[in-house]
Coordinates of N, CA and C in Angstrom, one line a residue:
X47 N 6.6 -10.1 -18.2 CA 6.8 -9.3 -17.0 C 8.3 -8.9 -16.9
X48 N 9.0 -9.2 -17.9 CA 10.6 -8.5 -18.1 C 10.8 -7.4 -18.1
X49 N 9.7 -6.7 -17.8 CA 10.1 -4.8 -18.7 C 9.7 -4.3 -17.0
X50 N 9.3 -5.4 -15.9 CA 8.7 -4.5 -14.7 C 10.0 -5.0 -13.9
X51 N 10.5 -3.8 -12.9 CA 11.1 -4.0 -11.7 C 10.6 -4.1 -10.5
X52 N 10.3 -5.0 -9.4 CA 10.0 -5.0 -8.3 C 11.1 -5.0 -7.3
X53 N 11.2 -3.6 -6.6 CA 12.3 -3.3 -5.0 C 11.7 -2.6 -4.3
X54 N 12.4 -2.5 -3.3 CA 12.1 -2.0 -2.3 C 12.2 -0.6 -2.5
X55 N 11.2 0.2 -2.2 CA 11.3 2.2 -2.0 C 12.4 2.3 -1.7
X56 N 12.9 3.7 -2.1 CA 14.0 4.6 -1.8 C 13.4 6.0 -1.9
X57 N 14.3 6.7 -0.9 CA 13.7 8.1 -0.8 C 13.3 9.0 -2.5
X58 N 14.5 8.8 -3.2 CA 14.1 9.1 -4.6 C 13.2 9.0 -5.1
X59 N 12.1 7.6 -5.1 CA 11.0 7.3 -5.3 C 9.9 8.2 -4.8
X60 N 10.1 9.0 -3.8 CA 8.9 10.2 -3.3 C 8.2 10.9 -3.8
X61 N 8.9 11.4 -4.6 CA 7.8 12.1 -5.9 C 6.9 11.5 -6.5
X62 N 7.2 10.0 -6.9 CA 6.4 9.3 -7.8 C 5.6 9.0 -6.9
X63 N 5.9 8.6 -5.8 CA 5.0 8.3 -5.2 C 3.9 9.2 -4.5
X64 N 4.0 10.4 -4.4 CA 3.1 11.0 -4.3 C 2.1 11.0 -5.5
X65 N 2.6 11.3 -6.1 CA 2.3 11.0 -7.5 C 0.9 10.0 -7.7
X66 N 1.4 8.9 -7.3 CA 0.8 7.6 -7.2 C -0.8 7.8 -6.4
X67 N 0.1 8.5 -5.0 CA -1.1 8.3 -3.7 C -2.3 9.6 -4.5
X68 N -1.8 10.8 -5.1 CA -2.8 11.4 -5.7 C -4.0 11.0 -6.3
X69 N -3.3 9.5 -7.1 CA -4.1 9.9 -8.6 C -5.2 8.6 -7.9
X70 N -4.6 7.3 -6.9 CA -5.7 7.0 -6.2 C -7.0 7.6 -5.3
X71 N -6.1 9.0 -4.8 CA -7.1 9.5 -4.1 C -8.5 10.5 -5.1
X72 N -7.8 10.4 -6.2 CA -8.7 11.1 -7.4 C -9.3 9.5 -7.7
X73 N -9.2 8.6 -7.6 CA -10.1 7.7 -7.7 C -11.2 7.3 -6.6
X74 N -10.7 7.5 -5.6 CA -11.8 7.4 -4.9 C -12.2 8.5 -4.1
X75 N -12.2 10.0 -5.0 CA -12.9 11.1 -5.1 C -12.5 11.9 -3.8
X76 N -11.5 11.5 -3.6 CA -10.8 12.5 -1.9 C -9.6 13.2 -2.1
X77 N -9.6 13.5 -3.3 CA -8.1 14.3 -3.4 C -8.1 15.6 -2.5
X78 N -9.1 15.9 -2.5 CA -8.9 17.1 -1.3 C -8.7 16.6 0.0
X79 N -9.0 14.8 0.4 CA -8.2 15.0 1.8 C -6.7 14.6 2.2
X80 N -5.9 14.7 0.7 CA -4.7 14.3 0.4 C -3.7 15.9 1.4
X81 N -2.7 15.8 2.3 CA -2.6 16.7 2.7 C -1.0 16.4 2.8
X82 N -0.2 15.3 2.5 CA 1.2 14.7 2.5 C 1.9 15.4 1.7
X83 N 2.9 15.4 2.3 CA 3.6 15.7 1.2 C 5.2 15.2 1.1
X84 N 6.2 15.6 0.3 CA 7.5 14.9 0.2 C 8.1 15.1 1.5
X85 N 8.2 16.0 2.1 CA 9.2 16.0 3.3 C 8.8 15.4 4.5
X86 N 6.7 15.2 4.4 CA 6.6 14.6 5.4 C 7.4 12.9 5.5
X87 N 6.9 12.4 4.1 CA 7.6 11.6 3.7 C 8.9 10.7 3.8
X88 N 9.7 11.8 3.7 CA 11.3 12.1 4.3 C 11.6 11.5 5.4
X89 N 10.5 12.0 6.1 CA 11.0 12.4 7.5 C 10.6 11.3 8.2
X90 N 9.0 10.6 7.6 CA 8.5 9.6 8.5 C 9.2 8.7 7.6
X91 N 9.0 8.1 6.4 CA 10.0 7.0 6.0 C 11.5 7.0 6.3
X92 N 12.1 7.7 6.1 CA 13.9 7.4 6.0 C 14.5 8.0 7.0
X93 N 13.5 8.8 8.2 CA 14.2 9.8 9.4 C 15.2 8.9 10.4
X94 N 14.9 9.7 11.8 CA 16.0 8.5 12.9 C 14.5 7.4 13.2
X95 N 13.3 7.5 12.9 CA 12.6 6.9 13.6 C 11.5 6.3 12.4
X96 N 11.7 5.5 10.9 CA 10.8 5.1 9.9 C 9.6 4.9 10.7
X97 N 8.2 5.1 10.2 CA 7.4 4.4 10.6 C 6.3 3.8 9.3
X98 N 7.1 4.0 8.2 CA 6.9 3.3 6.7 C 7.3 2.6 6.1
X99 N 7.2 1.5 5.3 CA 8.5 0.8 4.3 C 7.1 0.8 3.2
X100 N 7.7 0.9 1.8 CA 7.3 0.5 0.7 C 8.0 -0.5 -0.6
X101 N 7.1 -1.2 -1.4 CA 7.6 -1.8 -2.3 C 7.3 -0.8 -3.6
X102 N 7.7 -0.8 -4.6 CA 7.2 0.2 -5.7 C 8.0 -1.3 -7.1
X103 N 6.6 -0.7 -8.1 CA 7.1 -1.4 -9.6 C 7.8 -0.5 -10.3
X104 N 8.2 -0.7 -11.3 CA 9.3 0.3 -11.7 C 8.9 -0.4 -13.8
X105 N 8.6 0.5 -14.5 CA 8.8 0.1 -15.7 C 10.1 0.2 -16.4
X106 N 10.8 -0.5 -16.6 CA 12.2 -0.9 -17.3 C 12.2 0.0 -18.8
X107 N 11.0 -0.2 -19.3 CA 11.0 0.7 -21.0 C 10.3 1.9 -20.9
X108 N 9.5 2.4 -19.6 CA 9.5 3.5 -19.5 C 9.9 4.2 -18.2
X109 N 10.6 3.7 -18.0 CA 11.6 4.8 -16.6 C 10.7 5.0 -16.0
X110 N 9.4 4.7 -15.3 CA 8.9 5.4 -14.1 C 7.8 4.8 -13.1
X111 N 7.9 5.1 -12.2 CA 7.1 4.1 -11.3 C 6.0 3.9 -11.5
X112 N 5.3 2.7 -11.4 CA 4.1 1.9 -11.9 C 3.5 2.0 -10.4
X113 N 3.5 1.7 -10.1 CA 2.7 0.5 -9.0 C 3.6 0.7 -7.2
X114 N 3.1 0.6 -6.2 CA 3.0 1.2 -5.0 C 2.5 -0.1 -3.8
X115 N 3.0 -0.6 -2.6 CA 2.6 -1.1 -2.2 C 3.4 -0.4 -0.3
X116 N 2.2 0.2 0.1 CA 2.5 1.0 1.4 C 2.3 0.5 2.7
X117 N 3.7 0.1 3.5 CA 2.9 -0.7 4.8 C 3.4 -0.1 5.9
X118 N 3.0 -0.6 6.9 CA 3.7 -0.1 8.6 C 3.4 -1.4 9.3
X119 N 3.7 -1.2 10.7 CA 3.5 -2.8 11.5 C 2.3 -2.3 12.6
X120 N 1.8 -2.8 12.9 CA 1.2 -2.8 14.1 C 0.7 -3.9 15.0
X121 N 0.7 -3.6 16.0 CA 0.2 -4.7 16.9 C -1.0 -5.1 17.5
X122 N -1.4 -6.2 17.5 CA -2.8 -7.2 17.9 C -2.4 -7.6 18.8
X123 N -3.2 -7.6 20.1 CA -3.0 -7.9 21.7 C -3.5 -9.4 21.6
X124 N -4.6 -9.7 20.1 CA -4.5 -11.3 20.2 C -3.6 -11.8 19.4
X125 N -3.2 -11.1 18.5 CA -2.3 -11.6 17.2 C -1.1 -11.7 17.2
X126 N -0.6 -10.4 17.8 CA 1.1 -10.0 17.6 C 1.3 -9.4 16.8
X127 N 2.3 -9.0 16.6 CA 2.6 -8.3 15.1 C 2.1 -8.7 13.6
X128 N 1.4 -7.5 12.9 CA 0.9 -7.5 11.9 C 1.6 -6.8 10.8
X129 N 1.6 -7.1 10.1 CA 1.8 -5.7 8.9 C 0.7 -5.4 8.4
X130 N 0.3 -4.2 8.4 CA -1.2 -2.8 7.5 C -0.5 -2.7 6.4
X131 N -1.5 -2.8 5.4 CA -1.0 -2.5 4.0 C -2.0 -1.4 3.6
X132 N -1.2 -0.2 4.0 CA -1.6 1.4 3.6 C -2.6 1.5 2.8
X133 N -1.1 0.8 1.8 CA -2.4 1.1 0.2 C -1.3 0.4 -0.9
X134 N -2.1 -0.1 -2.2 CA -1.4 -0.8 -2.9 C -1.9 -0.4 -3.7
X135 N -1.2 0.0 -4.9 CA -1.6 1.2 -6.2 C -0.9 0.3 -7.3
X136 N -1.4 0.6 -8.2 CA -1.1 0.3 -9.3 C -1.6 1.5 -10.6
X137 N -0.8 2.1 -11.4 CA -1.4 3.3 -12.1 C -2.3 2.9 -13.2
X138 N -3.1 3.7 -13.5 CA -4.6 3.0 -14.4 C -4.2 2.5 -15.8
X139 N -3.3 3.0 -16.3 CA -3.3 2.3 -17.7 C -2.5 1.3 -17.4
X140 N -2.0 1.0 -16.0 CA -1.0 -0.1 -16.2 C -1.8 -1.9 -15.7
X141 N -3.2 -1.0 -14.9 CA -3.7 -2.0 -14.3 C -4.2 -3.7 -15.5
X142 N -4.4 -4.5 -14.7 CA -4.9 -5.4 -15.5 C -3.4 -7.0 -16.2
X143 N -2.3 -6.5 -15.7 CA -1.0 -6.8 -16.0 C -0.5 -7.7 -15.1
X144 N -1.2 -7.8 -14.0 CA -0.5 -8.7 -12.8 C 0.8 -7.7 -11.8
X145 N 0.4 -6.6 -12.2 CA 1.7 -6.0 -11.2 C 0.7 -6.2 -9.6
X146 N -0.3 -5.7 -9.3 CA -0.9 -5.6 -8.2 C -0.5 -6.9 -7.5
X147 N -0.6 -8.0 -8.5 CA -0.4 -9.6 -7.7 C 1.5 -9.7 -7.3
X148 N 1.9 -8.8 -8.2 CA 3.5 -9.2 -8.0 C 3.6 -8.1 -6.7
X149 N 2.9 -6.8 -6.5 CA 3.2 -6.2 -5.2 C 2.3 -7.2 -3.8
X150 N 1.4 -7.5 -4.0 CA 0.8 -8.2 -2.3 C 1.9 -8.9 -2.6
X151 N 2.2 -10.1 -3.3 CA 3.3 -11.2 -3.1 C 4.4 -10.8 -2.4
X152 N 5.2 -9.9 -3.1 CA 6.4 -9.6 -2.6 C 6.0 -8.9 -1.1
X153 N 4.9 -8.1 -0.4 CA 4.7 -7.9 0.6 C 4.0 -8.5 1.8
X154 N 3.5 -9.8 0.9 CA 3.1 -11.2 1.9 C 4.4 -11.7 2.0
X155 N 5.4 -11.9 1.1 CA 6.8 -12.5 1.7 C 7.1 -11.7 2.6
X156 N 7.8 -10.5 2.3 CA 7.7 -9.7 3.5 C 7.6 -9.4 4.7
X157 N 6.3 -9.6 5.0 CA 5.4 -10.2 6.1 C 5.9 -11.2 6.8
X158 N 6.1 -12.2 6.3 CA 6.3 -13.7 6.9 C 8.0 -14.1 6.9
X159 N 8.5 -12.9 6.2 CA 9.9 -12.5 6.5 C 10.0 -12.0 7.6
X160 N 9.5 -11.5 8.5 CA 9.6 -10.6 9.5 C 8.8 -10.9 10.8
X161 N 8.0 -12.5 10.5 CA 7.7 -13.0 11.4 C 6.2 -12.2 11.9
X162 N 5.9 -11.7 10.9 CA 4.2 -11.0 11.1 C 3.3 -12.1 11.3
X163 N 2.5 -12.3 11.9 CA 1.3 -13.1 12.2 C 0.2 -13.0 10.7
X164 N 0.4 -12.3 10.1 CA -0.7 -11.7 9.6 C -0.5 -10.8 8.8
X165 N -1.5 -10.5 7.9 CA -1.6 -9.1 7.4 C -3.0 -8.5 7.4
X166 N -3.1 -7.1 7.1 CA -4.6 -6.9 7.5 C -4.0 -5.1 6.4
X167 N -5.5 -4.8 5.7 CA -5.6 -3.7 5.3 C -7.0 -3.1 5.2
X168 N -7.6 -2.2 4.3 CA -9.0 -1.4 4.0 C -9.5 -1.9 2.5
X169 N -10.2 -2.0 2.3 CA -11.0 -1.9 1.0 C -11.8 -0.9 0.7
X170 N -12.4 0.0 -0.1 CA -13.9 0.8 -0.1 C -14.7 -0.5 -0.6
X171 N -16.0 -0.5 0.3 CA -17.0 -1.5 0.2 C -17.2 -1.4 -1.5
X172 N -17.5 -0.1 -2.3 CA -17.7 -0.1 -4.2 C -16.8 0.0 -4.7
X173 N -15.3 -0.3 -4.1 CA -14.3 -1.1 -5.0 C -14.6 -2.5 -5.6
X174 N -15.1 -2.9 -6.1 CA -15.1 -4.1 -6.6 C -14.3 -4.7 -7.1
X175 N -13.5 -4.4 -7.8 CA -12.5 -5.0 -8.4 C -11.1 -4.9 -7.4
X176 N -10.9 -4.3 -6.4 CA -10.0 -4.7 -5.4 C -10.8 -5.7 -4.5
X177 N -12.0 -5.8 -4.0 CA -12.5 -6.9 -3.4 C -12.4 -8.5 -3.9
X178 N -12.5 -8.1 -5.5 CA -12.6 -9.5 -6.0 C -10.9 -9.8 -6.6
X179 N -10.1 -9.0 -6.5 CA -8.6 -9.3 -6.4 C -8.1 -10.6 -4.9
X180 N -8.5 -9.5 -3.6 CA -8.2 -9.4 -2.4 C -9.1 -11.0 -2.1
X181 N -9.8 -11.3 -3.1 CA -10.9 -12.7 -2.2 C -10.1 -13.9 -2.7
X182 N -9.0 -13.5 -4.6 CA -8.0 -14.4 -4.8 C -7.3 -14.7 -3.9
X183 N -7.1 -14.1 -3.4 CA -6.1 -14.2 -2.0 C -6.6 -15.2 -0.6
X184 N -8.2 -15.2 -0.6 CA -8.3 -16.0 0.5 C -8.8 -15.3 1.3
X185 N -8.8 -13.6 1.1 CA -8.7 -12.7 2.3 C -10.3 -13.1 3.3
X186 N -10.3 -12.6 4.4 CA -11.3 -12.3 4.7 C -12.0 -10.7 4.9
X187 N -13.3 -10.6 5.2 CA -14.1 -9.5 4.9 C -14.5 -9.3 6.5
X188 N -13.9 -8.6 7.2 CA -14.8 -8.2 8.1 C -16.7 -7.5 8.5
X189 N -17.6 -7.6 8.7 CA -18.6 -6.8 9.0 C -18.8 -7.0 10.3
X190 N -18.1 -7.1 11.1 CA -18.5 -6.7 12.1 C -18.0 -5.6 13.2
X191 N -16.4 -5.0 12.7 CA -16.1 -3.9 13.3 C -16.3 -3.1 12.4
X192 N -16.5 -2.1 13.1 CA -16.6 -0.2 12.2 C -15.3 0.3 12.5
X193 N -14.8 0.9 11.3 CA -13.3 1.7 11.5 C -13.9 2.6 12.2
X194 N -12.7 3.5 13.1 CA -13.0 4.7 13.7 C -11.7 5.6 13.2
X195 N -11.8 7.0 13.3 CA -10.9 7.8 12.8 C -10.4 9.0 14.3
X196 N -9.8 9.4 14.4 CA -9.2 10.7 15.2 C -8.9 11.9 14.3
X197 N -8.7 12.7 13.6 CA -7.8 13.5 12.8 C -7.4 14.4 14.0
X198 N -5.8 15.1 13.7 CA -5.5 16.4 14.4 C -5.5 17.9 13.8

């Protein structure tokens, strides 16, 4: 695990990480509702008003970002403050390596660095292999709320 970097995002990272959020959304067959782009990015991560932080892997022997872990905070009227974990990527030839376990980690410390109650994110139900990562963890499975969406 010597050849991977784990830090914290920096605006320079934008690209790749678009990059990143693409080639997931070509995994789970929605690239057309990919609509982000770098400046929104800019603007909502690093502006007067962040409403993003990321962790990103970084390959040491090949200069370029691996792996992706996207969050925000939000609040539970039973909970308190939570951190959402966006999305946590890892690129396809890199999977299988333990980066995904080295991004939740550093983003469960994180978390409990910051005094979050919690963490909470999405799965697709035919992800399988993010389910059975995510159950290493302990996580639980909700079925009993249904997500809802608004778009503008």
């Amino acid at each position: 695990m010597s050849d991977y970097i784990i830090r914290p995002g920096v605006r320079a990272d934008l690209p790749e990480v678009l990059d990143l959020i693409k080639e997931l959304a070509v995994y789970e067959k929605a690239l057309h509702e990919v609509c982000n782009t770098i400046s929104m990015m800019e603007k909502d991560g690093f502006g007067d008003n962040p409403v993003f932080g990321f962790f990103v892997v970084r390959s040491a022997s090949q200069q370029r970002l691996i792996g992706l872990a996207l969050y925000y905070y939000r609040y539970s009227t039973w909970k308190g403050k939570r951190l959402y974990l966006e999305d946590l990527i890892v690129t396809e030839s890199e999977r299988g390596k333990g980066l995904g376990k080295m991004l939740m980690n550093e983003t469960i410390a994180f978390a409990k660095q910051q005094k979050c109650t919690g963490m909470m994110w999405q799965a697709l139900d035919w992800n399988t292999p993010a389910l059975g990562f995510y159950k290493t963890y302990g996580a639980s499975f909700d079925e009993e709320w249904v997500n809802c969406n608004l778009d503008f």
